mmCIF file of C-alpha atoms and ligand atoms in Angstrom:
data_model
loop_
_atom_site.group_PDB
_atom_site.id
_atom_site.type_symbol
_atom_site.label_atom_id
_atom_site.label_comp_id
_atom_site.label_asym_id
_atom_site.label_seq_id
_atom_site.Cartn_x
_atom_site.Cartn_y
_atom_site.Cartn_z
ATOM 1 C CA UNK A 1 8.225 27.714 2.797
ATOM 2 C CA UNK A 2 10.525 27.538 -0.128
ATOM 3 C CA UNK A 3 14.774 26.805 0.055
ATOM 4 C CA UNK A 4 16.828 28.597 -2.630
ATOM 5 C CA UNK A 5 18.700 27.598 -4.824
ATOM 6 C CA UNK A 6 19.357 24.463 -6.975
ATOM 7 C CA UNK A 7 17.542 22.480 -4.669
ATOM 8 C CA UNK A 8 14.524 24.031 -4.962
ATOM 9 C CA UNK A 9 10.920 22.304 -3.291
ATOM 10 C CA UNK A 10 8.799 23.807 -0.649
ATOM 11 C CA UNK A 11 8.511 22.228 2.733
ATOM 12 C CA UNK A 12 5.364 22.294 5.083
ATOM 13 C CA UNK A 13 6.897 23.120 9.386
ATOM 14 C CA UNK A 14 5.135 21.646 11.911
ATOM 15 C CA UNK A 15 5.966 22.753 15.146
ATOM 16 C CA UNK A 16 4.780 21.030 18.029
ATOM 17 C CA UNK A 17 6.204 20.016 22.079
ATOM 18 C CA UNK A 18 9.151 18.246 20.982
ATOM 19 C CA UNK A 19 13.001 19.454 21.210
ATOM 20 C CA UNK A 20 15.240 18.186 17.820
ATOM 21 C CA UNK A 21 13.797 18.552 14.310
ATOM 22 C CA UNK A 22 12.858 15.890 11.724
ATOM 23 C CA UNK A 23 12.264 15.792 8.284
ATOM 24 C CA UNK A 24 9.758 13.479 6.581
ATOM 25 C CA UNK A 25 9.328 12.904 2.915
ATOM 26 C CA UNK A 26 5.591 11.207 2.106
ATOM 27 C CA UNK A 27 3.580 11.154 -0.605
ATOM 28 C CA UNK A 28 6.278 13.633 -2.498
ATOM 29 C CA UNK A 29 5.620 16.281 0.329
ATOM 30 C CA UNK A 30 8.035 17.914 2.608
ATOM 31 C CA UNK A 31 7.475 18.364 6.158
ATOM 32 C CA UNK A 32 9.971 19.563 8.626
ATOM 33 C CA UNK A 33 8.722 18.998 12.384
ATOM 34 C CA UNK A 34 10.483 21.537 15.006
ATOM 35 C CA UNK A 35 9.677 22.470 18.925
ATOM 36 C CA UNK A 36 7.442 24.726 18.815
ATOM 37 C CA UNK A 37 9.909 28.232 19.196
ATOM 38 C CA UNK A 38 12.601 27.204 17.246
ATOM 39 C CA UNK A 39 13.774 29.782 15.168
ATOM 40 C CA UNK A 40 13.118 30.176 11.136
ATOM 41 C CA UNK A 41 16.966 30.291 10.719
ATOM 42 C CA UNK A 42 17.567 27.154 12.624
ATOM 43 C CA UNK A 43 15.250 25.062 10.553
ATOM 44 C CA UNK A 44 16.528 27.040 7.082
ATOM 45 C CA UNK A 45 19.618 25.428 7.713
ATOM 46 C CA UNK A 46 18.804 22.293 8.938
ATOM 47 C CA UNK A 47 16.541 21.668 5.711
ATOM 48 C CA UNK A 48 19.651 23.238 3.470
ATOM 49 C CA UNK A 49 21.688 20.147 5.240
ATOM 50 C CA UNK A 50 19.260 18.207 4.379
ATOM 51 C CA UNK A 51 19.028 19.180 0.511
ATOM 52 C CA UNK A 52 20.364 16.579 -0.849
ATOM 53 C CA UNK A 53 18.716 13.679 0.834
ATOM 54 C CA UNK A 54 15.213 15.153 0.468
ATOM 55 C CA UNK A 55 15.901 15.787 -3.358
ATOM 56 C CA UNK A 56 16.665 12.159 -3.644
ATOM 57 C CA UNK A 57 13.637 11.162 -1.900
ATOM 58 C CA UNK A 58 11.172 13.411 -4.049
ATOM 59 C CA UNK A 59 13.065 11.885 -6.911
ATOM 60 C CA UNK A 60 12.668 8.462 -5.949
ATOM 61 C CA UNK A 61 9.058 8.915 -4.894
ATOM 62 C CA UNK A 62 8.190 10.893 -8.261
ATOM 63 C CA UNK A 63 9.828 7.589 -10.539
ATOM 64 C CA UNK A 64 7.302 5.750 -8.129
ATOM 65 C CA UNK A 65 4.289 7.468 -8.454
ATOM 66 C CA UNK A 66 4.878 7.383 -12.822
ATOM 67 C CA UNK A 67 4.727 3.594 -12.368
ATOM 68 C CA UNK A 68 1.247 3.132 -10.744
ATOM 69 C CA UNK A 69 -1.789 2.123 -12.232
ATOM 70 C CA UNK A 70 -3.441 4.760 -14.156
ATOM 71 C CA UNK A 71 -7.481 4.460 -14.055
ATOM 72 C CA UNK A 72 -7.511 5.314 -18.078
ATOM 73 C CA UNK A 73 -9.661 4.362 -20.484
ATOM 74 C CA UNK A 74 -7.632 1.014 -22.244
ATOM 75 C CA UNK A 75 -5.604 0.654 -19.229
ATOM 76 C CA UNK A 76 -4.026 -2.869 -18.953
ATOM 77 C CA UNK A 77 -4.588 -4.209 -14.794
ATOM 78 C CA UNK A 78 -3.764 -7.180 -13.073
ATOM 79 C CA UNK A 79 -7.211 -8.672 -11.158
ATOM 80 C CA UNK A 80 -6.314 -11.904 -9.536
ATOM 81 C CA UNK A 81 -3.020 -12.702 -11.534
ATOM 82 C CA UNK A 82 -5.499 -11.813 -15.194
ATOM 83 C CA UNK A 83 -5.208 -8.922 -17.523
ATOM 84 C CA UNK A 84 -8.518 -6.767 -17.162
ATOM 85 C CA UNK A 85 -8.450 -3.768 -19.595
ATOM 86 C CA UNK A 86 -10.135 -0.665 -17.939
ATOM 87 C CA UNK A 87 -13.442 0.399 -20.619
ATOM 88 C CA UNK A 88 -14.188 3.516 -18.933
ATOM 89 C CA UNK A 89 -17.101 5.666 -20.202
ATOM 90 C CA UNK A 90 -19.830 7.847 -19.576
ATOM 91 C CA UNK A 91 -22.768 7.411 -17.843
ATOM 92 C CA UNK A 92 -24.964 6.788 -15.065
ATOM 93 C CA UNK A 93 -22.351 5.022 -12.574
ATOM 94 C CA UNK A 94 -21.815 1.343 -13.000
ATOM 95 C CA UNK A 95 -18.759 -1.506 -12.642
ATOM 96 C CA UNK A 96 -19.329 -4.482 -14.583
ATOM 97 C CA UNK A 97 -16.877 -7.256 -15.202
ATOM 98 C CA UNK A 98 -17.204 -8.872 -18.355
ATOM 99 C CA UNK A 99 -14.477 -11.632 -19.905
ATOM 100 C CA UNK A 100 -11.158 -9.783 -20.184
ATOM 101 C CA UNK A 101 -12.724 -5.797 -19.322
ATOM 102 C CA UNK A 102 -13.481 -4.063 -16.704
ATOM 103 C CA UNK A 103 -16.399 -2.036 -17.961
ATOM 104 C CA UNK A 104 -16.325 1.198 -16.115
ATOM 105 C CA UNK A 105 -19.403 3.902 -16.330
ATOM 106 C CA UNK A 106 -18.921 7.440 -14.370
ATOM 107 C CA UNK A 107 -21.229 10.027 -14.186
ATOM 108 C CA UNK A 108 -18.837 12.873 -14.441
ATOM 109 C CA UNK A 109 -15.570 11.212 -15.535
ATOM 110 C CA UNK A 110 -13.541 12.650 -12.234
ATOM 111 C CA UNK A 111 -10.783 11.006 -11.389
ATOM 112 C CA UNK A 112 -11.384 10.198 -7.767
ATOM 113 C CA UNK A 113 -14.695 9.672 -8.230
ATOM 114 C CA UNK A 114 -13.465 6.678 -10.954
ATOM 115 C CA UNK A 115 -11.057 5.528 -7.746
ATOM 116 C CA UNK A 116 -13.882 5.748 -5.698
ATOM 117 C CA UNK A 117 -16.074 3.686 -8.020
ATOM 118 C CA UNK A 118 -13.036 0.928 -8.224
ATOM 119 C CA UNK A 119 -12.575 1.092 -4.574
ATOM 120 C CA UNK A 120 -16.040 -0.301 -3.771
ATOM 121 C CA UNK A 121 -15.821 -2.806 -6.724
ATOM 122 C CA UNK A 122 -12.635 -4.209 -5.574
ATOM 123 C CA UNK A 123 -14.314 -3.980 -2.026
ATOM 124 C CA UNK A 124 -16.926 -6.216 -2.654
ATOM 125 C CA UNK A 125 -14.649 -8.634 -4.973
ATOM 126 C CA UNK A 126 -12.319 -8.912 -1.632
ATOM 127 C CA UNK A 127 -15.515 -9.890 0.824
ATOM 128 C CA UNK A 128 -16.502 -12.478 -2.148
ATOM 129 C CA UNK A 129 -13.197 -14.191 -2.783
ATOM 130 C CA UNK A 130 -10.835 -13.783 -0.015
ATOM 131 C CA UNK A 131 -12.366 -15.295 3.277
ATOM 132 C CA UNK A 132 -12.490 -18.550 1.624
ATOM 133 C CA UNK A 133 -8.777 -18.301 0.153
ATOM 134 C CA UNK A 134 -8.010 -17.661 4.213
ATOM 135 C CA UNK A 135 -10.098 -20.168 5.293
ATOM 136 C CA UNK A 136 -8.314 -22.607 2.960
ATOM 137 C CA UNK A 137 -4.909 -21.888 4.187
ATOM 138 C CA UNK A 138 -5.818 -21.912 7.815
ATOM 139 C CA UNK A 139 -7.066 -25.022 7.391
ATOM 140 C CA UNK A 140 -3.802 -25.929 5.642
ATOM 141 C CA UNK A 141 -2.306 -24.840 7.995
ATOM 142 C CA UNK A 142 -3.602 -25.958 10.846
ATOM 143 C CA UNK A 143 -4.524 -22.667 12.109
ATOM 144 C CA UNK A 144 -8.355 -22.710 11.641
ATOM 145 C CA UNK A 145 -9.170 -22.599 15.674
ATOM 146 C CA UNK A 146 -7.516 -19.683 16.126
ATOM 147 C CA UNK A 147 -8.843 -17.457 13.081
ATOM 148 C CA UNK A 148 -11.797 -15.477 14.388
ATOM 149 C CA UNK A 149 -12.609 -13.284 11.122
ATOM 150 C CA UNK A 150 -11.317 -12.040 8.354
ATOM 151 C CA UNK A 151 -11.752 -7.835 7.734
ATOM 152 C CA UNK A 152 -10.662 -5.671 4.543
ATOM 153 C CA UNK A 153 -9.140 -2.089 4.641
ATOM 154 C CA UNK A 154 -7.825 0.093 2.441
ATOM 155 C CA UNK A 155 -4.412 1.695 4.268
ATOM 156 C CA UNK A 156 -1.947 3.594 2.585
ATOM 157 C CA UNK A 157 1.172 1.759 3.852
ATOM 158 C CA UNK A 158 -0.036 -1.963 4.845
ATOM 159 C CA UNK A 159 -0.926 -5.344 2.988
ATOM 160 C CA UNK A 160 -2.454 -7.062 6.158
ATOM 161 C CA UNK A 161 -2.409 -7.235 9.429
ATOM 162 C CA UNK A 162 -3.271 -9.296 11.834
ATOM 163 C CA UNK A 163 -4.901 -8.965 15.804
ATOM 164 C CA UNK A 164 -4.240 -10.517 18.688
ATOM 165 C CA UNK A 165 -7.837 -11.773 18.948
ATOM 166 C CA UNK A 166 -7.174 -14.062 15.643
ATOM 167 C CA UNK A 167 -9.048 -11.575 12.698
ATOM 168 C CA UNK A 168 -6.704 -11.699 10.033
ATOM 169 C CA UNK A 169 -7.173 -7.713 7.829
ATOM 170 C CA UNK A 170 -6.292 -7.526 4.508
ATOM 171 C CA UNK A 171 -5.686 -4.570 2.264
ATOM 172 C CA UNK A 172 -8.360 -5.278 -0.889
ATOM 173 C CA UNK A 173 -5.694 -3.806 -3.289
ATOM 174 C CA UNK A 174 -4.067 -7.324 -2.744
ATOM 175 C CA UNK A 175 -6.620 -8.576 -5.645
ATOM 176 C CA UNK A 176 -4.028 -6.477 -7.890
ATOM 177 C CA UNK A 177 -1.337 -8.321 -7.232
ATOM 178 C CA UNK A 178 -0.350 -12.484 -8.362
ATOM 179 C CA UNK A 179 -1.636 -14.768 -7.167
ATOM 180 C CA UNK A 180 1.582 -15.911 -6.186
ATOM 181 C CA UNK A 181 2.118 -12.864 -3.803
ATOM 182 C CA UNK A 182 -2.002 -13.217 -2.696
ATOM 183 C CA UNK A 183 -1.559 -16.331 -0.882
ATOM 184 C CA UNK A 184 1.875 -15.260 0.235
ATOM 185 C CA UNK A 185 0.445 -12.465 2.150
ATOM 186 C CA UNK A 186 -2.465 -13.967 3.042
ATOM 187 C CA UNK A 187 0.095 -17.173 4.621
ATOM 188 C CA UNK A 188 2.311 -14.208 6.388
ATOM 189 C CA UNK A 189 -0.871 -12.670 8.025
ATOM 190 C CA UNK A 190 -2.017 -16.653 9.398
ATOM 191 C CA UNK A 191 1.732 -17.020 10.476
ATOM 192 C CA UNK A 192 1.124 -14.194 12.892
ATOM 193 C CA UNK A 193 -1.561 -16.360 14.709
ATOM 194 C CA UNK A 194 0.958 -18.490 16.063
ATOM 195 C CA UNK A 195 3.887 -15.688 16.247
ATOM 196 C CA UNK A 196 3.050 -11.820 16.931
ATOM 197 C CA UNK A 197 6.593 -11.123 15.502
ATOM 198 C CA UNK A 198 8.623 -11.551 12.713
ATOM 199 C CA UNK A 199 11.071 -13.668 14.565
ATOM 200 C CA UNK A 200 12.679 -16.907 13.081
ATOM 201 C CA UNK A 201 10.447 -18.980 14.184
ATOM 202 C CA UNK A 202 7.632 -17.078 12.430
ATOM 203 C CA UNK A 203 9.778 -16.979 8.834
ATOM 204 C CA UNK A 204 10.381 -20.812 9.159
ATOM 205 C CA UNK A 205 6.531 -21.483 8.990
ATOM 206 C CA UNK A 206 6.144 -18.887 6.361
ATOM 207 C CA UNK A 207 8.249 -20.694 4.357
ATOM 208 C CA UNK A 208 6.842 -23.810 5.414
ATOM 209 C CA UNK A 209 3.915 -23.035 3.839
ATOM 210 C CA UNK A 210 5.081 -20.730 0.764
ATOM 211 C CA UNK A 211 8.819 -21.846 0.082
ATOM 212 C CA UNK A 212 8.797 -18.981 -2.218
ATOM 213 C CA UNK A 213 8.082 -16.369 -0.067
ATOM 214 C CA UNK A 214 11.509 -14.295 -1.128
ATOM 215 C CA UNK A 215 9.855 -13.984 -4.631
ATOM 216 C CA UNK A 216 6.920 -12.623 -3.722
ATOM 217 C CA UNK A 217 8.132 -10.186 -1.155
ATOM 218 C CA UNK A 218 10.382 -8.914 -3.591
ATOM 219 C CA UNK A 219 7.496 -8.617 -5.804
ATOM 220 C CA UNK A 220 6.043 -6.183 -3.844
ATOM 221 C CA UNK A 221 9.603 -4.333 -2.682
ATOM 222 C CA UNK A 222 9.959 -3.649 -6.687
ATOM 223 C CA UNK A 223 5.927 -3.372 -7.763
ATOM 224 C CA UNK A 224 4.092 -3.360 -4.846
ATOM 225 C CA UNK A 225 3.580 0.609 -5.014
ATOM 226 C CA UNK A 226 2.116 0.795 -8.472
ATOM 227 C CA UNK A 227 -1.090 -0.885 -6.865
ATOM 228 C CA UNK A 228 -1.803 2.284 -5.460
ATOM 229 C CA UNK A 229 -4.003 4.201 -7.263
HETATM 230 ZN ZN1 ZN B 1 4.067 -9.415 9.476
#
């Protein structure tokens, strides 16, 4: 569906068992959830209320997305707090790190087959390097009983996480953040061990630990979405 008008940006309805309406703006995409016999007019007009907020968030989102990491040939990224310039070319697919470059060759030059290619790299980078950074600060931190494993996945909204049974998950675009902000995330996840919550008591051992926490979270508030390729 389309609204009128100034406003103009087409909006996806999903109607389902529920009784009020919500809007949700992802991913620069409009969706507008309704019971399932509400009538057109009633969500035309709920979405026209709604104008103005939703152009903001498309707005906001769209300055986002122009800031994120381009996989371009002479691209500038940040691997473990160091400038790696993409050298992407053709050719039977390969990743190889070299000095300063990031040597990239792609069969057919695709886009998300390039992502894909830098997914698996930074994959296997993550399973190299960060169970013994985690180790390290358990240890540190006087947590190393309780850590049962360390796992990597790629989510669209989360860093880390953390389970009850003690495996500590990370997100493996962390690697394109500072260092800084690496162990900071990687000392929030271990904090969890000892608090499920993000209570006082579990920012006072964050800190503890990483006195600078504030920096790096506002690292990530104000850069932590151009990681997202
Ligand atoms: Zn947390």
């Amino acid at each position: 569906m389309k609204t009128e008008g100034l406003e103009a940006f087409d909006y996806e309805v999903i109607r389902s068992d529920r009784k009020t309406l919500s809007i949700e703006v992802h991913h620069q995409k409009v969706k507008v959830r309704a019971p399932k016999k509400a009538p057109e007019d009633w969500i035309e007009s709920f979405v026209h209320q709604k104008a103005r907020w939703i152009a903001r968030k498309l707005v906001e989102q769209d300055e986002k997305h122009q800031t994120r990491i381009k996989l371009e040939n002479g691209q500038l990224i940040s691997f473990m707090g160091s400038p790696l310039i993409l050298n992407i070319s053709q050719g039977a697919n390969k990743i190889l790190l070299a000095e300063q470059e990031l040597s990239i060759r792609n069969k057919d030059l695709k886009a998300d087959s390039i992502a894909k290619q830098i997914d698996r790299w930074l994959l296997t980078r993550a399973k190299e390097i960060l169970p013994q950074r985690v180790e390290h600060w358990a240890d540190i931190m006087g947590l190393s009983k309780k850590l049962t494993g360390v796992r990597f996945r790629k989510t669209k909204t989360q860093w880390g996480h953390c389970t009850r049974a003690g495996t500590v998950q990370l997100n493996q675009l962390i690697l394109l953040t500072p260092l800084h902000v690496i162990d900071y995330l990687i000392i929030h996840e271990l904090s969890h061990l000892k608090h499920l919550n993000h209570s006082k008591r579990f920012w006072n051992l964050v800190e503890q630990h990483c006195p600078d926490y504030q920096k790096a979270e506002l690292w990530l508030k104000k850069h932590g979405h151009s990681v997202w390729y």
